[in-house]
Amino acid sequence: MEPFHHHVFVCTQDKPEGVTCCTGSGSWQVLRALERELLSQGLDNDVQLSTCGCLGLCEEGPILIAYPDGVWYHKLEVSDVPEIVSSHLRGGKVVARLAWTDAPAMKAMALEHRNHFRAILKARDHAGILPDDLNEMLRGFMSSRAVLTALELNAFTAVGSGASAEQVAQKIHADSRAAEILLNVLVSLKLLEKKDGIFHNTPASARFFCEGSPDNARPALLHTVNLWDRWSTLTDAVHAGTAVSSRSRDSEGVVSFIAAMDRNAKERAASVVTAVGPAGIRRMLDLGGGSGAYSIAFARAIPDLHSEILDLAEVVPLTQGHILEAGLSGRVTTRVGDMLRDPLGENYDLILVSAICHMFSVEENRSLFARAYRALAPGGRFVIQDFILEPDKTAPRFAALFALNMLVGTRSGSSYSEPEYTAWLRDAGFSEIRRVRLAGPAGLLLALRA
Ligand SMILES: C[S@@+](CC[C@H](N)C(=O)[O-])C[C@H]1O[C@@H](n2cnc3c(N)ncnc32)[C@H](O)[C@@H]1O
Ligand code: FES
């Protein structure tokens, strides 16, 4: 029994540069046009749209298959989409001029393609050639570095509503030959477009990388630029077993770090508040609260909550700015301090450590948990949000990579596993320890002071 009237597959297989494939022939554009057209013809709830991998008919792409009729359309263009939707998906009448009905030819082409592909793989394997996916992983830094440099130089803002390489070079005080090379790469990465020698921002770049856009993420993304410097010391850090970069964050670094934290936190805060639940929380302590996004979200959800944010001296003025902007200065307050050394206070109903534990060693976390236990009122809750590893510490990949991020950035921080957290919490006296899996790379651990 089909749950949808039609199920439509569009091949969106990408292939190495120079190899014919549906993506290269415009299948994503066809798919997007299909989404728009289904919506505008009121059919989006009747037609299930899916992408699919190579069907072996790459020379004939973009390919679209419409089920339950089993009609294969080929060589599609965006301009064909309204007719397919209105005639076939709405009216049940196949668009004969676009349908490919020569089944024996289709099968022969698909089989030939498959055999050819298998032969190539076998030959490459025989010759000991490095597989493409390994190559891509090894060279992945090139694209990343190109974008980070463009962000660092504010090149997207310089491109603005259209500029030549020379104009961009002048604005960002760069060499014009080098600027052109960089801008060309950004075009190849689909972050810019180029027409008649003039570079233009794509809608996404204009939205997320340019000054003046309300969604400009550049201030936060500059934190990733800073991470690059630290990651380039990884080899030495692995030798030394600890961070070797002696560079501490300057004030610009602190601003971009807190901006990056704020972006993440704002995205997740509502789901964290829901997972923890508001019941019984009047006094909250937000250790290393950063921008204050979590305290602000809890204060908005619980009208009589007072939250205190404890953070370092260089961060607290930024925290205060966010609190002021949220209009919550009366109920969200700040305290400058070192959570590892200074008294935490007492009688809290909730203590939150979000993105904190990975900065510290096992012993520092154990001690912090024990002190947090004593700072809670009976019945109070301790909430950890972090990148929590599976027991053998090899997954999720982001959490595993983040352990390296801490190796290059801290004295003895790391990502930790759920069994480690659970053991530390138990030893500190907590009970009813519960894991909540949230969307995204971080998860929660909730524990109770009985
Ligand atoms: C990764 S950020 C997390 C910010 C916030 N909790 C969040 O989830 O968005 C870590 C925060 O801990 C603060 N911090 C680091 N070491 C600290 C310490 N010893 N005492 C107090 N705050 C500290 C940093 O200044 C920063 O604001
Ligand atoms: S890439 Fe679409 S059929 Fe091969």
XYZ file of N, CA and C in Angstrom, residues 136-301:
498
model
N 40.447 12.571 -0.729
C 39.613 13.710 -0.348
C 39.808 14.077 1.111
N 39.886 13.042 1.971
C 40.069 13.298 3.401
C 41.403 14.012 3.634
N 42.432 13.553 2.950
C 43.762 14.132 3.153
C 43.848 15.580 2.700
N 43.118 15.900 1.637
C 43.217 17.250 1.091
C 42.069 18.145 1.530
N 41.231 17.632 2.424
C 40.048 18.394 2.854
C 40.410 19.756 3.407
N 41.618 19.854 3.966
C 42.015 21.129 4.576
C 42.107 22.255 3.553
N 42.322 21.915 2.282
C 42.531 22.981 1.288
C 41.279 23.842 1.144
N 40.128 23.180 0.991
C 38.886 23.946 0.851
C 38.630 24.727 2.128
N 38.811 24.055 3.252
C 38.547 24.693 4.537
C 39.420 25.936 4.705
N 40.719 25.792 4.369
C 41.625 26.938 4.558
C 41.253 28.094 3.622
N 40.825 27.751 2.401
C 40.458 28.812 1.455
C 39.290 29.630 2.015
N 38.294 28.944 2.574
C 37.126 29.665 3.101
C 37.516 30.452 4.350
N 38.349 29.847 5.200
C 38.750 30.549 6.428
C 39.533 31.820 6.090
N 40.411 31.722 5.090
C 41.167 32.917 4.691
C 40.223 33.988 4.135
N 39.261 33.547 3.341
C 38.298 34.512 2.789
C 37.531 35.200 3.923
N 37.197 34.432 4.951
C 36.481 35.024 6.091
C 37.398 35.961 6.868
N 38.628 35.507 7.068
C 39.583 36.311 7.825
C 39.797 37.668 7.126
N 39.878 37.619 5.795
C 40.108 38.863 5.025
C 38.821 39.636 4.776
N 37.717 39.070 5.210
C 36.403 39.681 4.964
C 36.131 39.851 3.462
N 36.550 38.836 2.700
C 36.463 38.930 1.237
C 35.016 38.918 0.739
N 34.138 38.202 1.451
C 32.745 38.132 0.978
C 32.087 39.513 1.087
N 32.392 40.214 2.189
C 31.847 41.568 2.334
C 32.417 42.464 1.230
N 33.693 42.259 0.911
C 34.315 43.083 -0.134
C 33.698 42.805 -1.504
N 33.281 41.569 -1.744
C 32.614 41.251 -3.018
C 31.260 41.968 -3.070
N 30.603 42.059 -1.919
C 29.347 42.816 -1.814
C 28.353 42.437 -2.882
N 27.840 43.440 -3.597
C 26.831 43.130 -4.619
C 27.476 42.910 -5.988
N 28.798 42.750 -6.010
C 29.496 42.452 -7.267
C 30.771 43.267 -7.371
N 31.895 42.592 -7.628
C 33.159 43.317 -7.717
C 34.167 42.492 -8.509
N 35.118 43.189 -9.147
C 36.199 42.490 -9.835
C 37.229 42.068 -8.796
N 38.136 41.174 -9.225
C 39.186 40.719 -8.299
C 40.010 41.915 -7.824
N 40.260 42.845 -8.737
C 41.085 44.002 -8.383
C 40.390 44.885 -7.334
N 39.102 45.072 -7.532
C 38.341 45.878 -6.537
C 38.347 45.192 -5.168
N 38.167 43.864 -5.189
C 38.177 43.129 -3.916
C 39.560 43.263 -3.277
N 40.607 43.073 -4.110
C 41.981 43.136 -3.583
C 42.238 44.486 -2.911
N 41.755 45.542 -3.543
C 41.959 46.881 -2.961
C 41.287 46.998 -1.604
N 40.042 46.500 -1.550
C 39.276 46.629 -0.294
C 39.905 45.826 0.839
N 40.450 44.651 0.512
C 40.977 43.803 1.607
C 42.499 43.945 1.723
N 43.071 44.929 1.019
C 44.517 45.186 1.059
C 45.309 43.926 0.699
N 44.964 43.348 -0.459
C 45.625 42.109 -0.872
C 46.223 42.282 -2.260
N 47.061 41.356 -2.626
C 47.632 41.310 -3.963
C 46.525 40.887 -4.942
N 46.391 41.581 -6.073
C 45.221 41.304 -6.913
C 45.320 39.950 -7.614
N 46.533 39.503 -7.967
C 46.664 38.183 -8.591
C 46.234 37.098 -7.579
N 46.724 37.245 -6.353
C 46.391 36.248 -5.330
C 44.898 36.289 -4.999
N 44.360 37.519 -4.936
C 42.927 37.640 -4.617
C 42.098 36.945 -5.693
N 42.514 37.090 -6.952
C 41.748 36.451 -8.029
C 41.810 34.930 -7.905
N 42.991 34.409 -7.558
C 43.109 32.949 -7.391
C 42.154 32.483 -6.293
N 42.155 33.218 -5.195
C 41.291 32.839 -4.066
C 39.813 32.919 -4.461
N 39.441 34.022 -5.132
C 38.030 34.202 -5.502
C 37.589 33.117 -6.483
N 38.487 32.744 -7.406
C 38.146 31.663 -8.348
C 37.872 30.362 -7.601
N 38.679 30.108 -6.575
C 38.464 28.885 -5.783
C 37.112 28.949 -5.089
N 36.764 30.124 -4.576
C 35.469 30.261 -3.893
C 34.321 30.018 -4.876
N 34.535 30.388 -6.151
C 33.519 30.077 -7.168
C 33.438 28.554 -7.332
N 34.610 27.903 -7.397
C 34.594 26.436 -7.584
C 33.934 25.747 -6.392
N 33.992 26.378 -5.223
C 33.352 25.805 -4.027
C 31.882 26.219 -3.914
N 31.421 26.950 -4.921
C 30.012 27.395 -4.982
C 29.660 28.381 -3.875
N 30.680 29.131 -3.414
C 30.408 30.174 -2.415
C 30.326 31.545 -3.085
N 30.815 31.630 -4.322
C 30.680 32.845 -5.136
C 30.255 32.421 -6.534
N 29.775 33.408 -7.293
C 29.526 33.174 -8.719
C 30.361 34.174 -9.494
N 30.664 33.856 -10.743
C 31.495 34.764 -11.551
C 30.838 34.938 -12.907
N 30.604 36.214 -13.253
C 30.013 36.497 -14.577
C 30.790 37.630 -15.201
N 31.317 37.416 -16.407
C 32.083 38.443 -17.136
C 33.169 39.061 -16.254
N 33.855 38.221 -15.498
C 34.973 38.700 -14.691
C 34.564 39.375 -13.384
N 33.264 39.451 -13.133
C 32.791 40.071 -11.882
C 32.314 38.973 -10.934
N 32.772 39.077 -9.685
C 32.392 38.080 -8.674
C 31.143 38.550 -7.922
N 30.270 37.586 -7.623
C 29.030 37.885 -6.877
C 28.881 36.883 -5.742
N 28.317 37.340 -4.630
C 28.010 36.405 -3.547
C 26.829 35.521 -3.932
N 26.872 34.247 -3.528
C 25.669 33.409 -3.656
C 24.700 33.872 -2.559
N 23.434 33.490 -2.642
C 22.510 33.897 -1.571
C 23.010 33.465 -0.190
N 23.566 32.239 -0.090
C 24.030 31.758 1.230
C 25.217 32.583 1.723
N 26.163 32.913 0.836
C 27.324 33.697 1.267
C 26.905 35.104 1.674
N 25.977 35.680 0.902
C 25.501 37.025 1.247
C 24.827 37.005 2.612
N 24.133 35.926 2.902
C 23.384 35.848 4.158
C 24.295 35.586 5.361
N 25.241 34.638 5.186
C 25.994 34.194 6.369
C 27.399 34.769 6.502
N 27.961 35.335 5.420
C 29.363 35.750 5.484
C 29.562 37.255 5.320
N 28.489 38.006 5.132
C 28.677 39.426 4.797
C 28.210 40.354 5.914
N 29.007 41.368 6.164
C 28.608 42.387 7.138
C 27.332 43.064 6.663
N 26.471 43.386 7.607
C 25.215 44.058 7.244
C 24.066 43.080 7.160
N 24.365 41.777 6.998
C 23.275 40.802 6.973
C 22.894 40.447 8.412
N 21.591 40.357 8.711
C 21.202 40.023 10.093
C 21.706 38.641 10.523
N 21.935 37.733 9.564
C 22.400 36.383 9.920
C 23.912 36.221 9.725
N 24.616 37.343 9.624
C 26.067 37.258 9.416
C 26.723 36.432 10.523
N 27.342 35.322 10.122
C 27.963 34.438 11.124
C 29.466 34.676 11.221
N 29.982 35.648 10.451
C 31.441 35.821 10.402
C 32.073 36.038 11.775
N 31.496 36.894 12.654
C 32.157 37.080 13.952
C 32.345 35.755 14.687
N 31.352 34.871 14.614
C 31.480 33.576 15.291
C 32.436 32.656 14.531
N 32.402 32.752 13.188
C 33.238 31.847 12.399
C 34.721 32.181 12.524
N 35.021 33.399 12.933
C 36.431 33.748 13.138
C 37.040 32.896 14.255
N 36.187 32.343 15.116
C 36.686 31.407 16.131
C 37.315 30.185 15.442
N 36.700 29.731 14.350
C 37.255 28.588 13.607
C 38.594 28.963 12.971
N 38.705 30.221 12.550
C 40.001 30.696 12.020
C 41.061 30.539 13.119
N 40.701 30.912 14.356
C 41.662 30.779 15.461
C 41.996 29.310 15.750
N 40.977 28.451 15.592
C 41.222 27.022 15.844
C 42.276 26.466 14.890
N 42.279 27.001 13.686
C 43.260 26.535 12.685
C 44.687 26.643 13.242
N 44.968 27.790 13.868
C 46.327 27.988 14.398
C 46.663 26.907 15.416
N 45.700 26.629 16.279
C 45.960 25.621 17.304
C 46.126 24.229 16.699
N 45.253 23.919 15.735
C 45.310 22.579 15.131
C 46.619 22.368 14.381
N 47.243 23.455 13.928
C 48.503 23.266 13.211
C 49.626 22.860 14.171
N 49.347 22.875 15.489
C 50.348 22.404 16.460
C 50.059 20.963 16.905
N 49.129 20.302 16.219
C 48.678 18.988 16.694
C 49.825 17.979 16.822
N 50.692 17.946 15.827
C 51.777 16.939 15.872
C 52.613 17.129 17.134
N 52.961 18.393 17.422
C 53.760 18.652 18.634
C 52.958 18.328 19.892
N 51.651 18.620 19.847
C 50.814 18.345 21.025
C 50.724 16.844 21.287
N 50.676 16.061 20.208
C 50.625 14.602 20.400
C 51.936 14.126 21.036
N 53.063 14.705 20.599
C 54.337 14.367 21.245
C 54.310 14.748 22.724
N 53.858 15.988 22.980
C 53.952 16.536 24.338
C 52.844 16.020 25.265
N 51.725 15.597 24.679
C 50.601 15.126 25.507
C 49.762 16.259 26.061
N 49.983 17.458 25.572
C 49.239 18.619 26.064
C 49.370 19.743 25.033
N 48.589 20.819 25.255
C 48.671 21.948 24.315
C 50.077 22.544 24.338
N 50.588 22.877 23.157
C 51.933 23.459 23.121
C 51.885 24.924 22.699
N 50.715 25.339 22.166
C 50.601 26.725 21.724
C 50.487 27.619 22.963
N 51.407 28.555 23.077
C 51.395 29.380 24.293
C 50.519 30.618 24.106
N 50.019 30.785 22.852
C 49.217 31.992 22.577
C 47.906 31.945 23.338
N 47.673 32.935 24.217
C 46.371 32.970 24.877
C 45.444 33.847 24.032
N 44.153 33.716 24.294
C 43.181 34.472 23.500
C 43.323 35.963 23.739
N 43.435 36.744 22.659
C 43.396 38.194 22.843
C 41.928 38.609 22.911
N 41.682 39.918 23.081
C 40.292 40.325 23.306
C 39.428 40.035 22.078
N 40.023 40.128 20.874
C 39.240 39.780 19.675
C 38.907 38.294 19.670
N 39.871 37.488 20.121
C 39.662 36.040 20.201
C 38.548 35.708 21.166
N 38.492 36.424 22.295
C 37.432 36.178 23.287
C 36.070 36.519 22.672
N 36.023 37.638 21.948
C 34.750 38.065 21.339
C 34.268 37.009 20.345
N 35.178 36.506 19.469
C 34.721 35.528 18.474
C 34.387 34.194 19.144
N 35.137 33.834 20.198
C 34.851 32.589 20.921
C 33.442 32.646 21.530
N 33.125 33.742 22.203
C 31.815 33.848 22.852
C 30.702 33.971 21.798
N 31.014 34.642 20.680
C 30.014 34.718 19.598
C 29.724 33.317 19.062
N 30.791 32.501 18.920
C 30.598 31.134 18.417
C 29.778 30.323 19.423
N 30.108 30.465 20.707
C 29.360 29.735 21.747
C 27.889 30.160 21.723
N 27.677 31.470 21.567
C 26.319 32.002 21.602
C 25.473 31.433 20.459
N 26.070 31.333 19.278
C 25.334 30.783 18.122
C 24.870 29.367 18.399
N 25.819 28.551 18.900
C 25.463 27.153 19.211
C 24.395 27.105 20.286
N 24.638 27.902 21.345
C 23.776 27.820 22.519
C 22.353 28.249 22.167
N 22.227 29.318 21.384
C 20.873 29.808 21.048
C 20.100 28.744 20.289
N 20.831 27.980 19.461
C 20.170 26.957 18.655
C 19.664 25.814 19.547
N 20.397 25.545 20.640
C 20.093 24.357 21.432
C 19.308 24.646 22.710
N 19.308 25.934 23.133
C 18.828 26.255 24.483
C 17.399 25.760 24.719
N 16.510 25.944 23.747
C 15.107 25.572 23.966
C 14.991 24.078 24.231
N 15.734 23.257 23.478
C 15.604 21.809 23.682
C 16.234 21.390 25.008
N 17.260 22.113 25.454
C 17.852 21.790 26.758
C 16.854 22.116 27.873
N 16.206 23.289 27.771
C 15.207 23.675 28.785
C 14.099 22.621 28.825
N 13.627 22.189 27.664
C 12.559 21.187 27.621
C 13.029 19.868 28.238
N 14.256 19.463 27.905
C 14.754 18.169 28.414
C 14.908 18.205 29.937
N 15.363 19.334 30.463
C 15.569 19.434 31.918
C 14.215 19.606 32.614
N 13.357 20.412 32.031
C 12.029 20.661 32.619
C 12.114 21.740 33.688
N 11.096 22.583 33.806
C 11.182 23.731 34.713
C 10.870 23.397 36.176
N 10.321 22.217 36.447
C 9.776 21.933 37.788
C 10.816 22.125 38.881
N 10.433 22.895 39.882
C 11.242 23.030 41.096
C 12.491 23.885 40.956
N 12.638 24.593 39.867
C 13.869 25.390 39.702
C 13.573 26.863 40.000
N 14.204 27.376 41.044
C 14.105 28.809 41.363
C 15.484 29.454 41.352
N 16.469 28.694 41.813
C 17.840 29.234 41.860
C 18.744 28.366 40.990
N 19.379 29.021 40.019
C 20.217 28.277 39.070
C 21.631 28.839 39.109
N 22.609 27.956 38.958
C 24.007 28.383 38.816
C 24.496 27.870 37.470
N 24.966 28.792 36.643
C 25.399 28.453 35.281
C 26.917 28.607 35.259
N 27.607 27.476 35.446
C 29.069 27.549 35.556
C 29.696 27.726 34.175
N 30.506 28.778 34.016
C 31.105 29.053 32.707
C 30.009 29.333 31.696
N 29.085 30.186 32.067
C 27.871 30.422 31.268
C 28.101 31.119 29.933
N 29.304 31.639 29.700
C 29.633 32.239 28.409
C 28.726 33.405 28.073
N 28.026 33.301 26.960
C 27.154 34.405 26.526
C 25.902 34.503 27.400
N 25.639 33.470 28.194
C 24.435 33.497 29.046
C 23.210 32.946 28.351
N 23.381 32.387 27.164
C 22.211 31.965 26.378
C 21.349 30.944 27.123
N 21.993 30.032 27.865
C 21.197 29.010 28.564
C 20.451 29.614 29.756
N 21.145 30.463 30.531
C 20.458 31.109 31.663
C 19.286 31.939 31.160
N 19.515 32.629 30.057
C 18.459 33.488 29.489
C 17.259 32.625 29.075
N 17.545 31.480 28.439
C 16.446 30.602 28.003
C 15.689 30.045 29.211
N 16.417 29.645 30.270
C 15.741 29.125 31.478
C 14.919 30.238 32.133
N 15.497 31.458 32.172
C 14.783 32.568 32.822
C 13.508 32.916 32.047
N 13.568 32.785 30.748
C 12.356 33.079 29.949
C 11.299 32.006 30.181
N 11.752 30.765 30.401
C 10.787 29.671 30.565
C 10.221 29.614 31.985
